[in-house]
mmCIF file of C-alpha atoms in Angstrom:
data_model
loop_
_atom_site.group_PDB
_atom_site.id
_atom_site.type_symbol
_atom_site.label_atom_id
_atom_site.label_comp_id
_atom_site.label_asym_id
_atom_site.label_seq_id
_atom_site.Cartn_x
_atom_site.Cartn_y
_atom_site.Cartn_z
ATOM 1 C CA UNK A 502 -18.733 5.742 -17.262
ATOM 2 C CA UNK A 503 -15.430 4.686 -15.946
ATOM 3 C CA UNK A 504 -14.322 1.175 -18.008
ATOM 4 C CA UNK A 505 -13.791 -1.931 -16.197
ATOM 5 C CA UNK A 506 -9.903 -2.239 -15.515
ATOM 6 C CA UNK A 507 -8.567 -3.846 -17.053
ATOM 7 C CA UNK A 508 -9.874 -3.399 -20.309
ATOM 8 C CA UNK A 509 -8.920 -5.479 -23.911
ATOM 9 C CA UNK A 510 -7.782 -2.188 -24.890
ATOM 10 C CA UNK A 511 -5.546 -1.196 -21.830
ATOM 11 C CA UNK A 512 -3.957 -4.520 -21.645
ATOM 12 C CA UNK A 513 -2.824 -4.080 -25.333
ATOM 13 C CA UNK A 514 -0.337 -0.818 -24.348
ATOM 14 C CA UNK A 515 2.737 -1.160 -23.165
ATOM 15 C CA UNK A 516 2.219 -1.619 -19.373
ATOM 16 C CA UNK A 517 3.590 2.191 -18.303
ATOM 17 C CA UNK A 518 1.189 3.354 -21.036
ATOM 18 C CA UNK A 519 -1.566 1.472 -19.859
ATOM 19 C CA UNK A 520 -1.248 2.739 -16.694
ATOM 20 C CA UNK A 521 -0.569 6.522 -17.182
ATOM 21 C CA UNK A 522 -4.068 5.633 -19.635
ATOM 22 C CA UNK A 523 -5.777 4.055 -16.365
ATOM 23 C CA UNK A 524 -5.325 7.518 -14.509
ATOM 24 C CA UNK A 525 -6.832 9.448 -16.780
ATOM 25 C CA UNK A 526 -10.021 7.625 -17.086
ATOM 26 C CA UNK A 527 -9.735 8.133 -13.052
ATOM 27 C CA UNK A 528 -9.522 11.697 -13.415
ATOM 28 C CA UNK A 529 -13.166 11.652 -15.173
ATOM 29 C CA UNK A 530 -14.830 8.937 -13.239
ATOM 30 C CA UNK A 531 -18.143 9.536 -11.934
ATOM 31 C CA UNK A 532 -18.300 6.179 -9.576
ATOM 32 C CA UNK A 533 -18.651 6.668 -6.145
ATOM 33 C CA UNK A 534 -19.204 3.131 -4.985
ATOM 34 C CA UNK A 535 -20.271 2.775 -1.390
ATOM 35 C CA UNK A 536 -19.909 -0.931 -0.084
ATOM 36 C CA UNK A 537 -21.617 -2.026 2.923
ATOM 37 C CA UNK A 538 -20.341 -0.288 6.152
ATOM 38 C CA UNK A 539 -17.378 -1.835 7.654
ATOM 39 C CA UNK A 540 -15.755 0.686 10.255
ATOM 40 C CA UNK A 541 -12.107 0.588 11.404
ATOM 41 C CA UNK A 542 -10.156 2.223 13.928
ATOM 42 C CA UNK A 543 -7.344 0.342 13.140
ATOM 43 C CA UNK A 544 -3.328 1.738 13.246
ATOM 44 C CA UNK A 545 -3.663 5.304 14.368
ATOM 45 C CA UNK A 546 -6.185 5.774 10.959
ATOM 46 C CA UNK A 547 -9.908 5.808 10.789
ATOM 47 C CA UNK A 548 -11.598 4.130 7.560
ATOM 48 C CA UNK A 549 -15.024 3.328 6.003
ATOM 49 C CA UNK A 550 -13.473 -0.437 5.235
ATOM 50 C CA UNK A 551 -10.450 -2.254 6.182
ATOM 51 C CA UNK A 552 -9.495 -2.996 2.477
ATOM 52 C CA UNK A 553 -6.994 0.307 1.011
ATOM 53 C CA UNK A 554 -4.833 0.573 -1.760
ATOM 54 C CA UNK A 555 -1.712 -0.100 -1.574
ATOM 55 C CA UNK A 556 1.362 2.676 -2.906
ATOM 56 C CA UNK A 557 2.500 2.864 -6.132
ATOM 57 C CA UNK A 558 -0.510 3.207 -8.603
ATOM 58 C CA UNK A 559 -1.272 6.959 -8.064
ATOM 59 C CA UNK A 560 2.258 7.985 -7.298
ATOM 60 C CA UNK A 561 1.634 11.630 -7.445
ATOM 61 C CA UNK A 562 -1.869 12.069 -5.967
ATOM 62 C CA UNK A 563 -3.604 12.966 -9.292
ATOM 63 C CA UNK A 564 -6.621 10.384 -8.691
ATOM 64 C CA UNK A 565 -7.679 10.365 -4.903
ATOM 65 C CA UNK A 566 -11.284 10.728 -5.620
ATOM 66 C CA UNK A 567 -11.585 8.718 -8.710
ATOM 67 C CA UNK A 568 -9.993 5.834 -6.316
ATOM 68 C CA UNK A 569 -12.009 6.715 -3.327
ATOM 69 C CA UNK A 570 -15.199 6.150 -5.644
ATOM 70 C CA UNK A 571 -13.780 2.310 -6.467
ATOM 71 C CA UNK A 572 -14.728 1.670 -3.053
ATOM 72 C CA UNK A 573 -11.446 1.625 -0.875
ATOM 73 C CA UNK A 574 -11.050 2.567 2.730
ATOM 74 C CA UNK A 575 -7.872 4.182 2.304
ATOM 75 C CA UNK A 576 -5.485 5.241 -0.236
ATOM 76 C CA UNK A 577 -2.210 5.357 0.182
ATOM 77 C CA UNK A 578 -0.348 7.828 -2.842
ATOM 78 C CA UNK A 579 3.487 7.850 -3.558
ATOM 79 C CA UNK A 580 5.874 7.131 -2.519
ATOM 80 C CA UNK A 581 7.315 10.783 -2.787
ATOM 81 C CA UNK A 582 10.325 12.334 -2.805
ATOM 82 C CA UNK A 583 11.340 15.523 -1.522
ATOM 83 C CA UNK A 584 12.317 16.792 -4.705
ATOM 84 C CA UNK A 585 11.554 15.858 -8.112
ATOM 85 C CA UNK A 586 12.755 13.005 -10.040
ATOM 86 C CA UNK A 587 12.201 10.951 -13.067
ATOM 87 C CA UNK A 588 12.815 7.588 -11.381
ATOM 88 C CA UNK A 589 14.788 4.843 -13.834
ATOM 89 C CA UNK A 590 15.103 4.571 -17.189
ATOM 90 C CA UNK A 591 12.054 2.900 -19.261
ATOM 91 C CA UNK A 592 10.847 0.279 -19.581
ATOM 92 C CA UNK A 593 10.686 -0.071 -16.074
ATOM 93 C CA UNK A 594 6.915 -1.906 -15.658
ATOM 94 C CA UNK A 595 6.593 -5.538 -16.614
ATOM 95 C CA UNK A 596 3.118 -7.115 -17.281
ATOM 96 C CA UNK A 597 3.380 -11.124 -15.861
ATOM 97 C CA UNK A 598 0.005 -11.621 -16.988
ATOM 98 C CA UNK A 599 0.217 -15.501 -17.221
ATOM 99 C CA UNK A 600 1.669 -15.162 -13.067
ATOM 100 C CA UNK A 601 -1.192 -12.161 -12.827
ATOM 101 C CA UNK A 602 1.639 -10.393 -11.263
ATOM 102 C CA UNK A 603 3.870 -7.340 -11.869
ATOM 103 C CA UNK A 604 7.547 -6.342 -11.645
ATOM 104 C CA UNK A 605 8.569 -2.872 -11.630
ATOM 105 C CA UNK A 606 11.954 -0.926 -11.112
ATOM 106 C CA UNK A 607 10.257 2.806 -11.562
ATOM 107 C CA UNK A 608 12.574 3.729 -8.876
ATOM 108 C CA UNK A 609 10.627 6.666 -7.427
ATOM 109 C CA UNK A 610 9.284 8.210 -9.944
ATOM 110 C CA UNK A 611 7.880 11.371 -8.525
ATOM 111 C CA UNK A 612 6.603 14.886 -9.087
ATOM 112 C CA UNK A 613 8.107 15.880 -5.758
ATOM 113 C CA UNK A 614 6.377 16.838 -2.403
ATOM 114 C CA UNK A 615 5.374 20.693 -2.920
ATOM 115 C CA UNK A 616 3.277 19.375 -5.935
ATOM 116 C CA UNK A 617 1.616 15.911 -4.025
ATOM 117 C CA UNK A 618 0.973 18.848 -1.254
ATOM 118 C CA UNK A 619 -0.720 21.145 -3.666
ATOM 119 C CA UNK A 620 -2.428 18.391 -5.023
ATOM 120 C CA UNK A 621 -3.657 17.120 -1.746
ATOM 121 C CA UNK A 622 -4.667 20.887 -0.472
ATOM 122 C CA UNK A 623 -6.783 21.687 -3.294
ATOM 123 C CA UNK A 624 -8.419 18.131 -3.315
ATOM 124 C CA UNK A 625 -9.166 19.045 0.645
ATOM 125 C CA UNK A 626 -10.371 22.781 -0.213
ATOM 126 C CA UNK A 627 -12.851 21.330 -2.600
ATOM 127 C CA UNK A 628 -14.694 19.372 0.179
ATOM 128 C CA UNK A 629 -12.383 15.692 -0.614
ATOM 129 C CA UNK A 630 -13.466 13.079 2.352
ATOM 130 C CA UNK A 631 -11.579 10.113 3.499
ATOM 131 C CA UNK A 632 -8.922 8.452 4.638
ATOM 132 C CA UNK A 633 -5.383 9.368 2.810
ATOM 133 C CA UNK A 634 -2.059 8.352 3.458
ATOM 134 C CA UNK A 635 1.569 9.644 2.123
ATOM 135 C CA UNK A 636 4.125 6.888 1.327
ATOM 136 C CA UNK A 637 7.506 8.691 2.356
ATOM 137 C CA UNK A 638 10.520 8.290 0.186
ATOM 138 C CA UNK A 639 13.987 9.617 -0.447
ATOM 139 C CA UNK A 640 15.596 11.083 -3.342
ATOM 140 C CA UNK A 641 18.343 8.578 -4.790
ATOM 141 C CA UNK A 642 21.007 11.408 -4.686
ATOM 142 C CA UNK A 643 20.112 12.174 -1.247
ATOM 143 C CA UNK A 644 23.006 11.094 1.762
ATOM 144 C CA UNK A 645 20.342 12.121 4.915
ATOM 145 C CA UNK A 646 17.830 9.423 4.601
ATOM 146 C CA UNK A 647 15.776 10.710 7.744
ATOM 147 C CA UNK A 648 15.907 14.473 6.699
ATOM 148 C CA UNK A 649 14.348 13.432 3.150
ATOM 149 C CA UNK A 650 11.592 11.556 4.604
ATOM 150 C CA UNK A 651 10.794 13.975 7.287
ATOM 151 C CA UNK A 652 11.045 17.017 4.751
ATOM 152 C CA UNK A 653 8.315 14.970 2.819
ATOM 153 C CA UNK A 654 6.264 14.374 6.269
ATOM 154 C CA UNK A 655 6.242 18.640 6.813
ATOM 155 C CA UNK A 656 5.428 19.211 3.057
ATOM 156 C CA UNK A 657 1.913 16.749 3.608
ATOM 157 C CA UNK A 658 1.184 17.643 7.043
ATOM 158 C CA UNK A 659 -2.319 18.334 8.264
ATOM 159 C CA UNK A 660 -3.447 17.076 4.636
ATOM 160 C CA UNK A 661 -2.490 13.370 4.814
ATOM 161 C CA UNK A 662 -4.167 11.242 7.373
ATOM 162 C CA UNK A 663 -1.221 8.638 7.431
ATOM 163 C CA UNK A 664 2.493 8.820 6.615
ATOM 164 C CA UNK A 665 4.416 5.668 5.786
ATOM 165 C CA UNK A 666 7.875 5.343 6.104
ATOM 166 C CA UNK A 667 9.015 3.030 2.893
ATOM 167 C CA UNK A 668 12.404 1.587 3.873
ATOM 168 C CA UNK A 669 11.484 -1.140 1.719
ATOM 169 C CA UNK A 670 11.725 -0.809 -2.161
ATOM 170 C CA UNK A 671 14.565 -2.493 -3.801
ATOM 171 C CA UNK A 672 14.515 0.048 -6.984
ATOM 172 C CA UNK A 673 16.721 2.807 -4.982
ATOM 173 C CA UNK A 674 20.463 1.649 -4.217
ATOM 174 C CA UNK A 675 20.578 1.159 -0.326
ATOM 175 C CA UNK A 676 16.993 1.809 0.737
ATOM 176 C CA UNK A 677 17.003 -1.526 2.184
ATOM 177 C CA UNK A 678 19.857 -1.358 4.301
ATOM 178 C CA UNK A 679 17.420 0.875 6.362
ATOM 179 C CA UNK A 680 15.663 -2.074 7.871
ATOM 180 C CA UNK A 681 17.736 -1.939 11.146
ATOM 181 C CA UNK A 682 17.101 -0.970 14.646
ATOM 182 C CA UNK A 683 19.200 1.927 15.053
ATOM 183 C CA UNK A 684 18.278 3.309 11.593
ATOM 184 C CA UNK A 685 14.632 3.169 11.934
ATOM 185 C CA UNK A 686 14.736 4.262 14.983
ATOM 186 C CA UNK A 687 16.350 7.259 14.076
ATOM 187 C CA UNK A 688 13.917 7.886 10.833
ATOM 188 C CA UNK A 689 10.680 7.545 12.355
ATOM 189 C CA UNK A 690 11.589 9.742 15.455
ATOM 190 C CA UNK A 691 12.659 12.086 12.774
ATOM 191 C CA UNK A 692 9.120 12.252 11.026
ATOM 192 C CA UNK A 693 7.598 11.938 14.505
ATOM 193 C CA UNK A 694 8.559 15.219 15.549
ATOM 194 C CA UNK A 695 7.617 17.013 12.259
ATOM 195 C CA UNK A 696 3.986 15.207 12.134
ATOM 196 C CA UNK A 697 0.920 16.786 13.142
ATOM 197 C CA UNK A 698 -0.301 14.342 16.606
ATOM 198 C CA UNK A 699 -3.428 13.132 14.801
ATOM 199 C CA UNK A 700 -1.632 11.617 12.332
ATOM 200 C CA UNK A 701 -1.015 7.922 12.128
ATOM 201 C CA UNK A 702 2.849 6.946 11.331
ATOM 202 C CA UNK A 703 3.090 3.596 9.494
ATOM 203 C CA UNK A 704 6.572 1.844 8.336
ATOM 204 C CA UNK A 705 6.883 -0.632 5.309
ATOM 205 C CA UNK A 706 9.055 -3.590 5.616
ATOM 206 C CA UNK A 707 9.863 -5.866 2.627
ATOM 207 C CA UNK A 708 9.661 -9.663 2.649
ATOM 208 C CA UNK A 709 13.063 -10.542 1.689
ATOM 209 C CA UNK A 710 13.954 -10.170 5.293
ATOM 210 C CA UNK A 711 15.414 -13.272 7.023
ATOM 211 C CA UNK A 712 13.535 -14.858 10.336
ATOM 212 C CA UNK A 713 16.152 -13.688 12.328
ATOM 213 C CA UNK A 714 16.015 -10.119 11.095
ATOM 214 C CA UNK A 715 11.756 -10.025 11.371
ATOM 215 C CA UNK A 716 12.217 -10.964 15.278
ATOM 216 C CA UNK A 717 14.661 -8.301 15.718
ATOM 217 C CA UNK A 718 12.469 -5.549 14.018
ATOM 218 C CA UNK A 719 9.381 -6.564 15.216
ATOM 219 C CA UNK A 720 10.121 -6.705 18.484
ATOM 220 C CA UNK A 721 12.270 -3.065 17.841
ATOM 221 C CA UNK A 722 8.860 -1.763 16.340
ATOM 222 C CA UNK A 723 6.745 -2.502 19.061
ATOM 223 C CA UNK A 724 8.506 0.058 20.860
ATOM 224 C CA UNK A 725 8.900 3.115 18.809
ATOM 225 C CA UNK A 726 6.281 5.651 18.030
ATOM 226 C CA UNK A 727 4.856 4.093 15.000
ATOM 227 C CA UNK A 728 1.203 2.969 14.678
ATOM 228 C CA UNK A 729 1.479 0.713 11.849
ATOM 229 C CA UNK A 730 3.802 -1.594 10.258
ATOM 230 C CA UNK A 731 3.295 -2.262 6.555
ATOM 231 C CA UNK A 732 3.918 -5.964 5.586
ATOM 232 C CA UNK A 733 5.255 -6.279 3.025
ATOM 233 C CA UNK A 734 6.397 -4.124 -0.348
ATOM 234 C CA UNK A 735 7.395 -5.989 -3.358
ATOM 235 C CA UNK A 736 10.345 -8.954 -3.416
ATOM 236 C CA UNK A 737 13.195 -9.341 -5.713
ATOM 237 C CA UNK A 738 13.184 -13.600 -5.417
ATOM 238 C CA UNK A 739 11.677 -14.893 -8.089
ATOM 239 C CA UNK A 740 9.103 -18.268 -6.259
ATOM 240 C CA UNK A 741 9.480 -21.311 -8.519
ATOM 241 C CA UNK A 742 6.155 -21.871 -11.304
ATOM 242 C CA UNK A 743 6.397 -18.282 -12.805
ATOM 243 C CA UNK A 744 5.610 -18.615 -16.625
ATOM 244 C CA UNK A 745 6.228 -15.243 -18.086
ATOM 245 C CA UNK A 746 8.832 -14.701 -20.088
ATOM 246 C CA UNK A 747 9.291 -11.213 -18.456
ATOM 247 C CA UNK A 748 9.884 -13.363 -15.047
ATOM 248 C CA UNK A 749 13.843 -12.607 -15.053
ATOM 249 C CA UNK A 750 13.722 -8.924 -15.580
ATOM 250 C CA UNK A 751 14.775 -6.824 -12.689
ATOM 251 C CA UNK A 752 13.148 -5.195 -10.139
ATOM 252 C CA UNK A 753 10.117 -5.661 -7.405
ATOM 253 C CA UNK A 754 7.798 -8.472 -8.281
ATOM 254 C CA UNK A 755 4.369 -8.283 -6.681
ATOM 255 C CA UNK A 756 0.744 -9.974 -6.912
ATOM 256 C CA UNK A 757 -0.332 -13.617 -6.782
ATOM 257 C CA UNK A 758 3.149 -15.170 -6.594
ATOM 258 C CA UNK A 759 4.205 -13.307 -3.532
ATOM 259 C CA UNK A 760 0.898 -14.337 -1.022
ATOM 260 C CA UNK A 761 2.685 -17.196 0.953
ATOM 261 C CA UNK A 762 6.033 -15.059 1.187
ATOM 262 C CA UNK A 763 3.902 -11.885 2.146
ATOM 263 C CA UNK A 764 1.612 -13.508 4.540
ATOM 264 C CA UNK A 765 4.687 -16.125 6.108
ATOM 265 C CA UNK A 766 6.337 -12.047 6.910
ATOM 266 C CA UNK A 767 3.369 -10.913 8.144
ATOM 267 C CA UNK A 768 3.118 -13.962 10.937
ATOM 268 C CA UNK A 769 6.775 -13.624 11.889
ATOM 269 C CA UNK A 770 6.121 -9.681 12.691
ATOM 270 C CA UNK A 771 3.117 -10.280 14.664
ATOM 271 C CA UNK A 772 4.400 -12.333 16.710
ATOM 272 C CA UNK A 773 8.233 -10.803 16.858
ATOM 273 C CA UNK A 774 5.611 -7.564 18.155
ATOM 274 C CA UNK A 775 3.844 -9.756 20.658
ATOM 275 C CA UNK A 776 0.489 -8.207 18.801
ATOM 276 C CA UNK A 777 1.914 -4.660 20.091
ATOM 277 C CA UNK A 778 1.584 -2.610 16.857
ATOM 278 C CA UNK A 779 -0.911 -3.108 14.197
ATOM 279 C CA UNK A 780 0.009 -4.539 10.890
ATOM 280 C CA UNK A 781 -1.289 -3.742 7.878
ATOM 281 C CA UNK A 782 -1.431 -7.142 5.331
ATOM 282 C CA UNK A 783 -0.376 -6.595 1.589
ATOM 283 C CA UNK A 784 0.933 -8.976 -1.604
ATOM 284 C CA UNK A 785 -0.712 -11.122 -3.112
ATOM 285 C CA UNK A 786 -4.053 -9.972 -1.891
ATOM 286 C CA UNK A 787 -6.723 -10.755 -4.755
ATOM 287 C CA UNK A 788 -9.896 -11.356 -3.449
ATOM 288 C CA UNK A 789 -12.082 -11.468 0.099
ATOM 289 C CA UNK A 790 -10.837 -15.076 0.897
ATOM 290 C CA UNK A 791 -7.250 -13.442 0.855
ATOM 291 C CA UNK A 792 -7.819 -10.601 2.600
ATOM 292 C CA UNK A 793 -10.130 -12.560 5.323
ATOM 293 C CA UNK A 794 -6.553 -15.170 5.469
ATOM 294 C CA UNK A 795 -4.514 -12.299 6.125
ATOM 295 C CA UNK A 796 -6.491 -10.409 8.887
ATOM 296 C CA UNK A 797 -6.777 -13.905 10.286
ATOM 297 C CA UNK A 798 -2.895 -14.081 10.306
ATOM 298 C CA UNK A 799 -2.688 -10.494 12.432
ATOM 299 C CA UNK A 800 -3.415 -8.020 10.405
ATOM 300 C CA UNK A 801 -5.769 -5.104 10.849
ATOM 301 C CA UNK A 802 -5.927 -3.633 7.187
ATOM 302 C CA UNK A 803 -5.392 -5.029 3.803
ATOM 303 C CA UNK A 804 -4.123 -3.565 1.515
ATOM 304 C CA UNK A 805 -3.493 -4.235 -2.889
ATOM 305 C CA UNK A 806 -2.112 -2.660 -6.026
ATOM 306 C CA UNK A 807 -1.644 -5.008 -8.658
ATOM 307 C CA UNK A 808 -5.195 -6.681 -8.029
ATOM 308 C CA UNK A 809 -6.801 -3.731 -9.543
ATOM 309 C CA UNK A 810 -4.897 -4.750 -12.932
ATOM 310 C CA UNK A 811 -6.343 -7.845 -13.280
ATOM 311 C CA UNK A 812 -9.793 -7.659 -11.268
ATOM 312 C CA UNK A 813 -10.443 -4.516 -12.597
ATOM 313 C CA UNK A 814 -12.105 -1.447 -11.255
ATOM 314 C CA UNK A 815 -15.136 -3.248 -9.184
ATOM 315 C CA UNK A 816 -12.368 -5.311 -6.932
ATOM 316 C CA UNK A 817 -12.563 -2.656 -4.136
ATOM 317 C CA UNK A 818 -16.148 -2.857 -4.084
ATOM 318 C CA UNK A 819 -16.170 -6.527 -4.150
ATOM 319 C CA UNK A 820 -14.045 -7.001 -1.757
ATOM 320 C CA UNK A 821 -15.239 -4.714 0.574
ATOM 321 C CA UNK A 822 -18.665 -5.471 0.348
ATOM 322 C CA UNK A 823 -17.930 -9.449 0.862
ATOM 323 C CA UNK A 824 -15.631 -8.850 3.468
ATOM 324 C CA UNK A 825 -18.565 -7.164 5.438
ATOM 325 C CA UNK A 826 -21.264 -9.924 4.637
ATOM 326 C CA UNK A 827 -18.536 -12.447 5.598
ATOM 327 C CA UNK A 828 -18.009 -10.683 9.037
ATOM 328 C CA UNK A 829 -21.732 -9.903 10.285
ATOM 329 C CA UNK A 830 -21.970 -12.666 12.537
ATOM 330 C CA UNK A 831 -19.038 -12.157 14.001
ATOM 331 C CA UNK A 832 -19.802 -8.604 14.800
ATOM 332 C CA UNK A 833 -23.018 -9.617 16.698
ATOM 333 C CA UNK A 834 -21.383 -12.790 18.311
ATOM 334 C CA UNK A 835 -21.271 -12.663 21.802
ATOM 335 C CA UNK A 836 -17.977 -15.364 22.612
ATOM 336 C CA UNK A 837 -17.865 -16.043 26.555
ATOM 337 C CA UNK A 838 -16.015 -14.434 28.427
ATOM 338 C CA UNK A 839 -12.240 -15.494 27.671
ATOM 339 C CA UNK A 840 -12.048 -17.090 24.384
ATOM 340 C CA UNK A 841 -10.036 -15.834 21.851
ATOM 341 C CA UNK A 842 -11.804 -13.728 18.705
ATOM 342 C CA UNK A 843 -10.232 -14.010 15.331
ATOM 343 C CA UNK A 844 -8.453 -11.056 14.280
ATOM 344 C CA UNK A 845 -10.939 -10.353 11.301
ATOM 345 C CA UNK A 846 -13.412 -10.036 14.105
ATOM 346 C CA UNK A 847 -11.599 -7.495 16.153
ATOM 347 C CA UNK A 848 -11.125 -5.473 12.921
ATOM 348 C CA UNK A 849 -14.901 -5.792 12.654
ATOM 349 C CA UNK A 850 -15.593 -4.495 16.555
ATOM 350 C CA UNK A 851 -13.646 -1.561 16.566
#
């Protein structure tokens, strides 16, 4: 049977070796964990739970199934490049364990799109169910942001059930400076045309964006064809309290230490978008108490990556399962007619 993650022996590797370890204990796992019914139709996607994993950890779609069995309602591989490449030089993945949090400057490390595709095709041809979604990305030689992502959109299409457009990592040189109107804009039309129409086109924003600069794309988002805005990806501030001594190397830093920064971004979107486009809540998320806090703050998914590091393989379940026990009443409440329903409710309706 599949180990507990982490595990006294995993957390003794090197954290890029504990990881590449993790996956292939996925690739044997005979869990197939079925929480409690939970149903979303949520941001263009349909899902067993609202609670997904996040990109990052299966960058190459080598462990859909094993991760499907954990108990998610989505996974979300990548992100992935058009063409190969071997991302930044190691060591790029920093264990925070005294923060329970992770910083990472892999910088795209991917096997390319024609292998995620293969990979995703023969998972489909051998019967694989749910909900799976494509984080989009662009090689860091590359000077046509849109056609990379878009040449990574036609490589997946009519095996992915979501495509996200990450604009938001801060491990490729100029990704960021993506994160405006016009450029947007001009990406996701881009992938729009080359999708199949059933599938659901999500963008990732990071958190590092100013006040000023959330108003501007949210309200910008609410009316382009997307159906889900990702908020948010990692953050390259460092919040005061962080113990580790790995806290000043470079790169992304997610998990605990990022909640109020992730969740403060997530409020500013929802209502830049007057509520217009779903939002899908991650960083930070730990537990069902998190997830229920951001769902109340406008999201309609959750989703986590560096969770499953420290809460180890049963968090999905967990979560999921509590989530749904937390949320019966409210899906047989009846509120009179005109008072407002929390958002965790709506998620629970649909």
């Amino acid at each position: 049977m599949l180990p507990l993650l982490p595990s006294r022996l995993l957390h003794l590797l090197p954290p890029e070796k504990a990881h590449n370890a993790a996956l292939r204990l996925l690739r044997f796992s005979p869990l197939s964990l079925r929480p409690p019914a939970l149903p979303v139709r949520r941001a263009g996607i349909e899902a067993d739970n609202p609670v997904g994993l996040a990109a990052g950890f299966d960058r190459h779609g080598e462990v859909v199934r094993g991760l499907l069995g954990l108990g998610f309602g989505f996974v979300e591989i990548g992100g992935v490049t058009p063409r190969p490449q071997p991302g930044n030089p190691q060591p790029r993945l920093f264990r925070l364990a005294a923060d329970r949090a992770i910083i990472n400057r892999m910088g795209f490390y991917s096997h390319g799109a024609d292998a995620v595709a293969r990979r995703l095709e023969r998972y489909r041809n051998r019967g694989g169910q749910g909900t799976v979604g494509v984080n989009l990305a662009k090689n860091k030689t590359s000077d046509d942001a849109a056609g990379d992502y878009a040449a990574v959109a036609r490589s997946v299409a009519g095996l992915a059930d979501f495509v996200t457009v990450n604009v938001s990592s801060p491990n490729t040189p100029g990704l960021r400076a993506l994160q405006t109107e016009g450029e947007l804009r001009r990406i996701v039309e881009r992938v729009r045309n080359v999708s199949p129409s059933g599938a659901a086109l999500w963008v990732k924003l990071c958190p590092d964006l100013g006040k000023a600069e959330r108003a501007v794309l949210g309200r910008a988002l609410a009316t382009m064809p997307v159906d889900g805005v990702v908020v948010s990806n990692t953050t390259v501030s460092r919040p005061a309290g962080l113990r580790s001594p790995e806290r000043d190397e470079q790169g992304g830093l997610s998990g605990r230490p990022i909640k109020a920064l992730a969740t403060e971004a997530l409020r500013d979107i929802q209502a830049a978008s007057d509520g217009k486009v779903d939002l899908i809540g991650v960083g930070g998320i730990e537990n069902a108490e998190d997830a229920r806090d951001r769902l109340e703050a406008g999201a309609s998914l959750v989703q986590f990556n560096t969770a499953l590091i420290y809460g180890g393989s049963l968090l999905p379940y967990r979560m999921a399962r509590e989530l749904a026990r937390s949320m019966e009443p409210a899906r047989s409440a009846r509120p009179e007619a005109g008072a407002p329903v929390p958002a965790y409710s709506s998620v629970a309706q649909q």
